[in-house]
Amino acid sequence: MQQNQKKQVLLVGNPNVGKSTVFNALCNKKQKTGNYAGVTVSSHSGTYFFSNEEVEVIDLPGSYSLYPSSEDEAIFSKYLIDRQDSYAGVIYIVETLSLKRGLLLFQQIQDLGIPILLIVNQIDQAERRGITIDTRKLSRSLGVDVIETNAKEQQGIDDIRTAVAQNLFAKTDKPSFDIPAEHSGFVKKMVEAKNFDNEYKAWLNISFGKTLDKIDSLQNMLQEPDAKSLVPKRLQVQETVRRYQIIDRALAEVIHKKPQMKELLTEKLDRVLVHKFWGYVIFLFILLVIFQSVFLIAEYPMNWIDSLFGWLSTFANEHLPEGPINSLVSQGIIPGIGGIVIFAPQIGILLYFLYLLEDSGYMARVIFLMDRFLRPFGLNGKSIVPLVSGTACAIPAVISTRNIENLKERLLTILVTPFMTCSARLPVYSIIIGLIISDKTIFGIQYKALVLLGMYLLGFIVALLSAAVLKKFIKNKGKTYLVMDLPTYKKPLFGYDLKMVLVKVWEFITGAGKIIFIVSIIIWVLSYFGPKQQPDEFMASDVELDHSYLARMGRAIEPAIAPLGYDWKMGVGILTSFVAREVFVGTMSTLYSLNDDAPEGKVIDKMRMDVKPNGEKVFSFATGISILLFYAFAMQCVSTIAVVYKETKSWKWTGLQVAMMTGLAYFVSLIAYQILK
C-alpha cells in the first residue's frame, strides 16, 4: 500500500475574515471562532486527509501587514518569513466586504516569492449588499487561483482541499511593488551584499528596522551615507500608499455594486447598539438577561446532578465494606467532585451566551463602545477583549492581550484582567449567594441574579480603578488609537456553539475534577486521623472532625481569618483554593460530608444550618458578603500567576499583582464583615 504523504500549509489573513472558521471546516477542529479581531493570538495546527495525502494546516494569528504593530502580528511575521522552507504554500483568506484591505498583505506575501492561493470568503455577505466579484478577472489580474467560499455553510471547503492536493499555489516572478527610484541603488547593493532572492526581500529587511530580531541585521550598512534617508516607518508608509494605488487599479474592473435600494439590518441595529447612551444601557440589559438565565435555566439540571451524586454517595456507603475506603469514597471523593460538577450547567449557560454574542458580531460593537469609556483608565477598546474573555478564564484572556499594540496598555490589561469574574469563581458565588440571598424577585428578576450581576460589575469596576492607579507608575511609550472594522451582523451557529460549550464544560469538569480528586483525598486523610490516635488505631477507626489534623491546621490560621468572619473550615477552603478558586466548593462539600454533627440533606442545607459554639450562624449575611468580596479580588489561581509571568517576563509585575489582589481581598473583606456583623 502506498504510504500517505504529508504536506504543511499556512492559513493566513486579516483578523475577522473567517480564517478560524475555514480552519475548523478543513480540519474538523473545535477551535473557537470569534467575530472580533485578536481571537487567534498564537498559531494552531490541525490535519486532514485528502487524495491519499495528509495535510497539516497551521492557522497563524490575523495580521494586516508584514510590519508588526503588536505581539500577535510579530508572531505571524516571524513564522511566515523564517519558516519558508517548511511549508508548501499559503492559503490566504480575504473577506468580500474588505477585499481592498485584505489584498495589501496578500501582495506583500506574494512579492516575497511565497506560493499562495487566494480564498474569497463570506460571499453571502457581498450578495446581500448587492456586490458581485468577478473572480476570473481577479485571478488573471493577481496571477493566482481564486476560490469563493462561505465557510460557515461549508461551501467551497472541498475546493480548497482539491486545490491544495493539486498544488495550485501560485508563485510570482515579478513583484507588484516597484522599489522607489530614490532607494533602488541602495536596495540593489543590499541584494548583492546579503544574497537576497529578490529586491523586495532587501526592501522588507530595511523597512523592518529592528522590529524582528530573526531577520538579517542591516544596522552596519544603514550607517552608510546613502542610507541616511532610509527611515523604516517612512518606508512602510511609502510602500502602503503605493500598494493601495496598485490594488485600486486591480479592483476597478473586478467589483460591481448594484444601487442599494434599502438600508441593511446592520446599519439599522448599529444606530441603537453603538449609541452613546443606549448602547451601554442595552449591553447592561443583555448581561442582566444572561445572569437571570444562569439561575433560572440551570436550576433543574443542578437539582438532577445533586440528586445523582447524593445517590452515588449513599450507594457507595451501603455497598462498600465499612472502614477507611468506605469513608474516603462516600464522604470524601464523591461529595468533593459532586460539589463542583453541580455548577457545570451555570458555567455552560454563561459560556453559551458569550459565544453567541461573539458569533453574531455584537462583541465588536462592545469593543467600539468601550474604547471611549476605557481611555481615561489607561486602557483602550481592545482591552475589552481580554476583560470579557476573563469571564470565562483568565489564562486565555491574558494571552489575548498580545493584540494590544501599546506596551503600557497591554501591561495594564494583563495586571487587571484577573479581577474579572471567571467561570472558576461562579461556583463560589453561586453557593454563597444561595446561602445568604432570598428567592424573592423584583419586576420578575431574582435578587440572586441582581447580586450575581453586581459581582461581575464589581470585578469590572475594580479592574478599571486598579488600571487608573497603576497607569501612574508605568511609563507610556506613545499614544494609540483604535482602528477596526465593524463586521456585519451574522446569524450565530447555535449548534456549533453548543458543541463548543459542551467541550469547554467537559474541560472544566475534568480539569477541576482532577484537582478536586487529589484535594479530596488529602482532606479526607487529614480529617480521618488525629493527633490523639494511637498507632494501632490508624487502620481501625476515624476521629471526630473537630479533633483531626485538618481541624488543628485550620485553627492554626483561624486568628488571621476570624476578623473576616471565617471559621477553621472556611480557612481550609481558602487555603486549598489557592490551587484553583473552584476547589473551595469541593473542599466545603467534602468537609460537610465528613462532619457527623451536620444535618442530613444537601451540602448547601448543611452549610446554611451550621452554627458556631455561641449559636451564631456560620454563614451569616456578613460572613457571606465577606467571602464574596474575598473571592472577587483574591489572586487564587496558580495557573494564572504562571501565565502572567510568561507574558510579562517579570517577577516584579507578577509579584505586585499577587500582593495587590490578595491584600485588597483581605482588607475589603475585613471592613465589610466588621461593618455588617
XYZ file of C-alpha atoms in Angstrom:
677
model
C 0.000 0.000 0.000
C 1.239 3.484 -0.827
C 2.166 5.496 2.243
C 0.385 8.806 2.771
C 2.476 11.879 2.050
C 2.433 14.844 4.422
C 2.227 18.478 3.372
C 2.229 21.627 5.505
C 0.298 24.770 4.532
C -0.267 28.085 6.312
C -3.656 29.707 6.833
C -3.200 33.478 6.657
C -5.380 36.598 6.516
C -6.526 39.769 8.266
C -8.351 39.494 11.588
C -12.097 38.832 11.399
C -12.249 37.366 7.885
C -13.417 33.881 8.913
C -9.938 32.365 8.961
C -10.551 30.260 12.070
C -13.882 29.096 10.630
C -12.097 27.874 7.496
C -9.538 26.140 9.731
C -12.298 24.375 11.685
C -14.064 23.324 8.487
C -10.878 21.972 6.896
C -9.603 20.076 9.922
C -12.820 19.375 11.842
C -11.245 21.073 14.831
C -13.023 22.631 17.786
C -11.079 25.905 17.826
C -13.385 28.735 18.961
C -14.060 31.392 16.353
C -14.970 34.914 17.370
C -16.335 37.830 15.402
C -13.772 40.365 16.570
C -10.087 40.944 15.953
C -7.479 39.189 18.056
C -9.146 35.833 18.742
C -6.170 33.813 17.476
C -3.043 35.094 19.200
C -0.791 32.108 18.632
C -0.534 29.525 15.898
C -2.866 26.500 15.938
C -2.400 23.374 13.884
C -4.691 20.653 12.585
C -4.584 17.935 9.944
C -6.876 16.406 7.358
C -6.553 13.599 4.793
C -7.441 14.119 1.142
C -6.374 12.326 -2.069
C -4.063 9.930 -0.222
C -2.253 12.879 1.361
C -2.028 14.149 4.921
C -2.138 17.943 5.116
C -1.127 19.886 8.210
C -2.755 23.321 8.424
C -1.054 25.988 10.567
C -3.526 28.733 11.499
C -1.453 31.864 12.119
C -2.649 34.971 14.012
C -4.527 37.503 11.917
C -2.468 40.445 10.661
C -2.974 43.467 8.420
C 0.613 43.749 7.236
C 4.032 42.112 7.389
C 5.112 45.048 9.553
C 4.022 44.058 13.071
C 2.457 46.558 15.457
C 1.563 44.071 18.203
C 2.786 40.821 19.744
C 0.429 38.583 17.783
C 1.391 40.237 14.470
C 5.078 39.738 15.356
C 4.415 36.012 15.860
C 2.818 35.918 12.434
C 5.626 37.751 10.599
C 8.408 35.738 12.210
C 6.785 32.409 11.379
C 5.922 33.354 7.812
C 9.406 34.661 6.940
C 11.653 32.398 8.993
C 9.907 29.115 8.077
C 9.590 29.471 4.289
C 11.369 26.162 3.675
C 8.964 24.182 5.860
C 5.580 24.803 4.204
C 4.250 24.153 0.690
C 2.279 27.358 0.378
C -0.100 29.895 1.909
C -3.904 29.685 1.869
C -4.770 33.371 2.039
C -8.280 34.350 3.237
C -9.932 37.659 2.340
C -13.467 38.811 3.139
C -15.583 40.025 0.240
C -16.549 43.248 2.019
C -12.933 44.159 2.841
C -11.187 42.951 -0.306
C -9.071 46.073 -0.752
C -7.727 45.982 2.784
C -7.004 42.261 2.604
C -5.005 42.458 -0.625
C -2.271 44.605 0.967
C -0.850 41.707 2.999
C -1.587 39.329 0.117
C 0.669 41.339 -2.222
C 3.454 41.509 0.365
C 3.453 37.723 0.757
C 3.248 37.228 -2.999
C 6.194 39.584 -3.593
C 8.331 37.512 -1.235
C 8.036 34.701 -3.785
C 5.928 32.547 -1.453
C 3.460 30.180 -3.249
C -0.069 31.387 -2.475
C -3.725 30.526 -3.048
C -6.462 33.175 -2.647
C -9.767 32.387 -0.871
C -12.593 34.939 -1.094
C -14.726 34.138 1.962
C -18.206 35.180 3.145
C -19.574 35.610 -0.375
C -23.101 35.563 1.075
C -22.439 38.901 2.791
C -21.490 40.506 -0.528
C -24.621 39.161 -2.222
C -26.835 40.694 0.462
C -25.283 44.081 -0.251
C -25.669 43.783 -3.994
C -21.925 43.301 -4.564
C -20.581 40.886 -7.160
C -16.917 39.995 -7.638
C -15.590 38.754 -10.956
C -13.200 36.155 -9.558
C -11.935 35.190 -13.030
C -10.741 38.743 -13.725
C -9.354 38.940 -10.196
C -7.431 35.703 -10.772
C -5.923 36.978 -14.018
C -5.078 40.370 -12.511
C -3.306 38.906 -9.473
C -1.835 35.856 -11.180
C -3.262 33.445 -8.632
C -6.072 30.881 -8.361
C -9.154 32.279 -6.604
C -11.749 30.175 -4.735
C -15.087 31.503 -3.434
C -16.225 30.164 -0.045
C -18.842 30.533 2.648
C -17.019 28.652 5.398
C -19.875 28.745 7.913
C -22.056 26.824 5.452
C -19.153 24.564 4.342
C -19.335 25.979 0.799
C -16.048 25.790 -1.117
C -14.144 23.805 1.532
C -13.676 20.778 -0.727
C -12.491 23.146 -3.479
C -9.714 24.308 -1.136
C -8.725 20.712 -0.368
C -8.632 19.914 -4.095
C -6.514 22.992 -4.861
C -4.043 22.061 -2.115
C -3.857 18.466 -3.371
C -3.161 19.723 -6.916
C -0.575 22.252 -5.652
C -2.372 25.197 -7.232
C -0.272 27.628 -5.199
C 0.933 30.417 -7.500
C 4.409 31.903 -7.232
C 5.120 35.261 -8.870
C 8.382 36.131 -10.590
C 7.714 39.868 -10.863
C 6.850 41.753 -7.650
C 3.820 44.052 -7.917
C 5.602 46.691 -5.827
C 8.357 48.615 -7.589
C 11.164 49.863 -5.355
C 11.095 53.703 -5.312
C 13.779 55.111 -7.648
C 15.428 57.177 -4.906
C 16.161 53.999 -2.905
C 16.761 51.483 -5.684
C 20.553 51.933 -5.710
C 20.954 51.089 -2.057
C 18.464 48.206 -2.301
C 20.459 46.654 -5.154
C 23.606 46.976 -3.043
C 21.781 45.138 -0.240
C 20.737 42.328 -2.610
C 24.364 41.765 -3.597
C 25.720 42.030 -0.050
C 23.165 39.711 1.552
C 22.384 37.399 -1.406
C 18.639 38.078 -1.288
C 16.404 36.231 -3.787
C 14.806 39.473 -4.970
C 14.841 43.192 -4.330
C 11.638 43.178 -2.281
C 13.240 40.958 0.379
C 16.030 43.511 0.714
C 13.483 46.337 0.907
C 11.495 44.421 3.520
C 14.556 43.945 5.716
C 15.378 47.639 5.555
C 11.764 48.612 6.295
C 11.624 46.301 9.326
C 14.469 48.127 11.039
C 14.878 46.470 14.457
C 11.334 45.074 14.701
C 12.119 41.422 14.016
C 15.321 40.101 15.537
C 15.475 36.986 13.337
C 15.673 38.904 10.058
C 19.203 39.696 8.855
C 20.716 42.588 10.773
C 21.449 45.505 8.483
C 22.470 48.075 11.043
C 26.085 48.418 9.816
C 25.061 49.077 6.235
C 22.363 51.510 7.356
C 25.112 53.775 8.688
C 26.396 54.443 5.162
C 25.889 57.979 3.755
C 23.389 56.931 1.069
C 21.230 55.154 3.690
C 20.630 58.125 5.998
C 17.211 58.814 4.451
C 16.033 55.230 4.966
C 13.740 55.637 7.981
C 11.855 52.320 8.463
C 8.495 53.858 9.414
C 8.550 56.203 6.433
C 9.408 53.348 4.090
C 6.480 51.323 5.444
C 4.067 54.210 4.829
C 5.509 54.780 1.361
C 5.025 51.120 0.481
C 1.477 51.029 1.845
C 0.363 54.073 -0.148
C 1.819 52.712 -3.404
C 0.357 49.249 -2.856
C -3.150 50.620 -2.350
C -2.811 52.528 -5.631
C -1.979 49.228 -7.349
C -4.879 47.461 -5.594
C -7.351 50.192 -6.606
C -6.439 49.700 -10.263
C -6.720 45.910 -9.943
C -10.182 46.055 -8.328
C -11.662 48.716 -10.639
C -12.766 46.076 -13.171
C -13.474 43.336 -10.641
C -16.041 44.679 -8.156
C -19.530 45.654 -9.297
C -22.108 47.088 -6.923
C -25.824 47.474 -7.543
C -27.565 50.602 -6.242
C -28.582 49.932 -2.641
C -32.353 50.010 -2.528
C -32.809 49.796 1.239
C -30.853 50.198 4.438
C -29.426 46.904 5.659
C -30.169 45.396 9.062
C -26.608 46.058 10.271
C -26.959 49.813 9.747
C -30.358 49.868 11.462
C -29.156 47.952 14.512
C -25.974 49.995 14.868
C -27.998 53.176 15.259
C -29.074 51.801 18.629
C -26.408 49.268 19.672
C -23.464 51.695 19.340
C -25.407 54.737 20.535
C -23.514 56.919 23.027
C -26.163 56.295 25.707
C -28.480 53.459 24.664
C -25.555 51.279 23.624
C -24.400 50.987 27.254
C -27.956 50.500 28.553
C -28.592 47.647 26.109
C -25.271 45.987 26.958
C -26.134 46.106 30.664
C -29.606 44.695 29.944
C -28.100 41.824 27.926
C -25.807 40.988 30.853
C -28.768 41.018 33.242
C -30.711 38.597 30.997
C -27.689 36.285 30.903
C -27.324 36.198 34.702
C -31.047 35.697 35.215
C -30.793 32.700 32.876
C -27.781 31.375 34.793
C -30.020 30.843 37.835
C -33.400 30.069 36.269
C -32.459 27.684 33.454
C -29.703 25.934 35.436
C -31.901 25.178 38.457
C -33.350 21.905 37.131
C -30.152 20.248 35.830
C -28.371 21.320 39.032
C -31.010 19.540 41.111
C -30.649 16.418 38.955
C -26.862 16.431 39.366
C -27.169 16.964 43.114
C -29.601 14.040 43.409
C -27.324 11.826 41.282
C -24.246 12.428 43.443
C -26.339 12.086 46.603
C -27.488 8.676 45.361
C -23.914 7.691 44.424
C -22.679 8.654 47.890
C -25.429 6.646 49.577
C -24.875 3.687 47.242
C -21.134 3.645 47.976
C -21.756 3.927 51.711
C -24.182 0.989 51.681
C -22.251 -1.366 49.379
C -18.595 -0.788 50.241
C -17.147 -2.542 53.304
C -17.135 -0.415 56.442
C -13.852 1.285 57.133
C -11.481 3.861 55.669
C -12.203 3.068 51.973
C -15.948 3.471 52.511
C -15.426 6.827 54.225
C -12.938 8.025 51.601
C -15.228 7.253 48.650
C -18.682 8.036 50.076
C -17.795 11.024 52.245
C -14.650 12.337 50.555
C -14.264 11.815 46.806
C -17.921 11.656 45.646
C -19.147 14.753 47.569
C -15.993 16.643 46.579
C -16.376 16.015 42.855
C -20.156 16.436 43.018
C -19.694 19.806 44.684
C -18.003 21.161 41.540
C -19.898 19.221 38.824
C -23.187 20.655 40.070
C -22.183 24.082 38.752
C -21.449 22.861 35.218
C -24.923 23.934 33.932
C -24.410 27.519 35.119
C -20.963 27.714 33.547
C -22.294 26.219 30.306
C -25.179 28.700 30.078
C -22.863 31.659 30.669
C -20.340 30.489 28.055
C -23.088 29.751 25.523
C -24.458 33.287 25.703
C -20.951 34.747 25.372
C -20.235 32.568 22.319
C -23.499 33.673 20.684
C -22.610 37.335 21.263
C -19.175 36.786 19.706
C -20.551 34.827 16.779
C -23.216 37.406 15.948
C -20.776 40.311 15.650
C -22.071 42.124 18.733
C -18.790 41.827 20.683
C -17.071 44.014 18.061
C -19.609 46.732 18.957
C -18.764 46.282 22.633
C -15.087 46.951 21.801
C -16.089 50.092 19.899
C -18.318 51.292 22.746
C -15.773 50.594 25.444
C -12.839 52.353 23.761
C -14.135 55.805 24.727
C -15.057 54.536 28.191
C -11.705 52.819 28.917
C -9.321 55.560 27.719
C -9.334 57.578 30.996
C -8.210 54.433 32.846
C -5.119 53.908 30.667
C -6.711 51.167 28.542
C -8.138 51.077 25.023
C -11.067 49.374 23.301
C -9.040 46.254 22.524
C -8.598 45.748 26.267
C -12.267 44.770 26.470
C -11.496 41.536 24.571
C -9.273 40.137 27.385
C -11.583 41.629 30.027
C -14.667 39.948 28.553
C -12.689 36.760 27.857
C -11.715 36.829 31.528
C -15.321 35.985 32.400
C -14.573 32.527 31.010
C -10.969 32.063 32.142
C -8.156 34.482 32.935
C -5.475 32.328 31.273
C -6.521 32.706 27.600
C -7.651 36.250 28.430
C -4.136 37.253 29.498
C -2.682 35.609 26.380
C -5.149 37.512 24.176
C -3.578 40.829 25.257
C -0.968 40.192 22.564
C -3.157 42.015 20.055
C -2.795 45.289 22.026
C -0.105 47.340 20.283
C 0.804 49.755 23.089
C 3.075 48.087 25.682
C 1.744 50.146 28.598
C -1.882 49.391 27.733
C -1.027 45.709 27.309
C 0.730 45.504 30.703
C -2.135 47.319 32.414
C -4.647 44.935 30.850
C -2.641 41.892 31.992
C -2.423 43.192 35.560
C -6.145 43.954 35.946
C -7.768 41.154 33.887
C -7.749 38.634 36.826
C -10.218 40.932 38.623
C -12.846 39.887 36.073
C -15.184 37.180 37.354
C -14.051 33.942 35.714
C -16.021 30.686 35.488
C -13.979 29.289 38.413
C -15.457 31.979 40.692
C -19.003 31.191 39.574
C -19.392 28.057 41.781
C -18.201 30.051 44.820
C -20.550 32.942 44.043
C -23.484 30.628 43.355
C -23.244 28.672 46.596
C -22.680 31.755 48.780
C -25.419 33.778 47.053
C -27.719 30.763 47.508
C -26.901 30.777 51.235
C -27.427 34.470 52.019
C -29.791 35.874 49.348
C -33.508 35.085 49.311
C -35.516 33.749 46.360
C -37.588 36.944 46.116
C -37.926 38.848 42.846
C -38.317 42.465 41.763
C -40.030 43.182 38.441
C -39.713 39.457 37.718
C -35.928 39.472 38.237
C -34.464 37.376 41.047
C -32.455 39.086 43.760
C -29.842 36.367 43.193
C -29.447 37.378 39.538
C -29.023 41.027 40.546
C -26.366 40.127 43.121
C -24.513 37.958 40.593
C -24.624 40.804 38.062
C -23.321 43.070 40.805
C -20.361 40.757 41.421
C -19.445 40.820 37.725
C -19.778 44.612 37.593
C -17.744 44.913 40.796
C -14.873 42.967 39.224
C -15.014 45.205 36.149
C -15.126 48.431 38.188
C -12.211 47.377 40.399
C -10.235 46.388 37.288
C -10.744 49.905 35.913
C -9.856 51.618 39.193
C -6.727 49.479 39.523
C -5.714 50.416 35.975
C -6.226 54.108 36.795
C -3.845 53.767 39.757
C -1.259 51.582 38.013
C -1.041 53.804 34.910
C 0.650 56.458 37.057
C 3.542 54.059 37.737
C 4.008 52.636 34.233
C 5.759 54.790 31.649
C 3.829 55.364 28.451
C 5.513 54.642 25.123
C 3.413 56.532 22.606
C -0.285 57.093 22.127
C -2.502 54.619 20.267
C -5.845 54.851 18.522
C -8.430 52.143 17.968
C -8.840 51.381 14.262
C -11.157 48.486 13.455
C -13.863 47.318 11.062
C -17.286 46.594 12.479
C -18.361 43.308 10.863
C -21.873 42.777 9.622
C -24.247 41.004 11.972
C -24.412 37.301 11.330
C -26.709 34.522 12.433
C -24.852 32.630 15.173
C -24.078 28.952 14.646
C -26.280 27.738 17.500
C -25.409 24.061 17.099
C -21.681 24.625 16.691
C -21.565 26.990 19.681
C -23.423 24.400 21.770
C -20.793 21.807 20.845
C -18.084 24.281 21.835
C -19.770 24.872 25.188
C -20.037 21.155 25.888
C -16.324 20.768 25.130
C -15.420 23.687 27.418
C -17.664 22.456 30.236
C -16.171 18.977 29.962
C -12.678 20.508 30.094
C -13.736 22.408 33.214
C -15.149 19.289 34.875
C -12.149 17.098 34.040
C -9.622 19.814 34.856
C -11.255 20.764 38.152
C -12.168 17.133 38.832
C -8.534 16.030 38.827
C -7.661 18.722 41.354
C -10.737 18.034 43.472
C -9.979 14.294 43.440
C -6.481 14.867 44.829
C -7.594 17.543 47.284
C -10.492 15.362 48.484
C -8.104 12.515 49.323
C -5.732 14.882 51.160
C -8.607 16.448 53.100
C -10.049 13.036 53.961
C -6.690 11.759 55.259
C -6.159 14.877 57.374
C -9.743 14.750 58.671
C -9.860 10.958 59.262
C -6.812 10.896 61.501
C -5.915 12.994 64.509
C -3.060 13.579 66.950
C -4.878 11.792 69.784
C -4.945 8.449 67.962
C -2.664 5.621 68.973
C -0.603 3.877 66.220
C -2.753 0.738 66.359
C -5.906 2.804 65.857
C -4.932 4.246 62.436
C -6.329 1.369 60.381
C -9.332 0.776 62.630
C -11.370 3.914 63.157
C -11.575 7.609 62.499
C -11.602 10.542 64.898
C -14.169 13.327 65.171
C -13.641 16.052 62.595
C -13.075 18.687 65.279
C -10.143 16.653 66.665
C -8.467 15.826 63.350
C -5.176 17.052 61.897
C -7.222 19.126 59.459
C -9.053 20.913 62.273
C -5.733 21.614 64.004
C -4.334 23.138 60.758
C -7.494 25.186 60.269
C -7.436 26.514 63.821
C -3.784 27.461 63.413
C -4.770 30.036 60.780
C -8.060 30.963 62.464
C -6.644 34.043 64.255
C -5.790 35.538 60.843
C -9.199 34.818 59.282
C -11.534 35.205 62.277
C -11.699 39.016 61.816
C -13.143 38.293 58.355
C -15.892 36.133 59.907
C -14.471 32.756 58.859
C -14.208 29.594 60.925
C -11.491 26.993 60.505
C -13.410 25.060 57.815
C -13.623 28.159 55.608
C -9.940 28.757 56.292
C -9.121 25.294 54.950
C -11.296 26.000 51.897
C -9.424 29.241 51.212
C -6.045 27.538 51.555
C -6.927 24.728 49.150
C -8.473 27.151 46.652
C -5.124 28.824 46.021
C -4.617 25.927 43.605
C -7.821 26.941 41.800
C -10.741 29.024 43.057
C -13.418 26.408 42.389
C -11.683 23.994 44.797
C -13.285 25.978 47.668
C -16.691 24.464 46.827
C -15.298 20.934 46.554
C -13.470 21.354 49.848
C -16.600 22.581 51.648
C -18.626 19.707 50.158
C -16.094 17.191 51.451
C -15.827 18.795 54.897
C -19.580 18.955 55.451
C -19.993 15.369 54.248
C -17.349 14.256 56.770
C -18.929 16.182 59.642
C -21.071 13.727 61.613
C -22.720 16.598 63.500
C -24.020 18.169 60.278
C -27.708 17.551 59.483
C -28.775 15.277 56.655
C -29.539 16.748 53.241
C -27.837 18.790 50.549
C -24.462 20.348 51.222
C -25.909 23.845 50.888
C -28.553 22.977 53.526
C -25.848 21.654 55.861
C -23.883 24.882 55.415
C -26.993 27.007 55.978
C -27.802 25.255 59.289
C -24.233 25.144 60.620
C -23.728 27.191 63.787
C -20.783 28.354 65.848
C -20.334 27.283 69.516
C -22.035 30.534 70.590
C -25.110 29.713 68.491
C -24.446 32.197 65.672
C -24.842 31.083 62.078
C -21.532 30.180 60.461
C -22.725 31.542 57.116
C -24.391 34.761 58.189
C -25.117 37.624 55.789
C -21.978 39.451 56.947
C -19.810 36.355 56.506
C -21.294 35.630 53.079
C -20.602 39.158 51.814
C -17.064 38.900 53.206
C -16.437 35.649 51.290
C -17.891 37.078 48.061
C -15.616 40.100 48.298
C -12.572 37.985 49.141
C -13.028 35.791 46.060
C -13.869 38.821 43.908
C -10.391 40.260 44.499
C -8.024 37.478 45.622
C -5.439 36.117 43.141
C -6.220 32.450 43.804
C -5.099 30.624 40.690
C -1.582 29.255 40.305
C -2.044 28.796 36.551
C -2.955 32.473 36.085
C 0.128 33.538 38.040
C 2.270 31.372 35.762
C 0.800 32.792 32.540
C 1.133 36.378 33.791
C 4.838 35.790 34.373
C 5.155 34.163 30.948
C 3.538 37.164 29.216
C 5.243 39.928 31.230
C 8.591 38.125 31.719
C 8.816 39.972 35.032
C 8.602 38.666 38.582
C 8.255 42.290 39.709
C 4.902 42.813 37.991
C 3.711 39.264 38.738
C 4.567 39.629 42.432
C 2.958 43.081 42.555
C -0.231 41.667 41.057
C -0.441 38.801 43.588
C 0.325 41.083 46.540
C -2.058 43.793 45.351
C -5.007 41.472 44.765
C -4.555 39.348 47.905
C -4.006 42.400 50.115
C -7.045 44.149 48.670
C -9.153 40.999 49.149
C -8.223 40.720 52.827
C -8.703 44.429 53.579
C -12.083 44.810 51.839
C -13.437 41.565 53.350
C -12.314 42.679 56.802
C -14.036 46.069 56.515
C -17.227 44.551 55.085
C -17.572 41.952 57.857
C -16.825 44.373 60.683
C -19.442 46.807 59.377
C -22.163 44.221 58.653
C -21.801 41.829 61.597
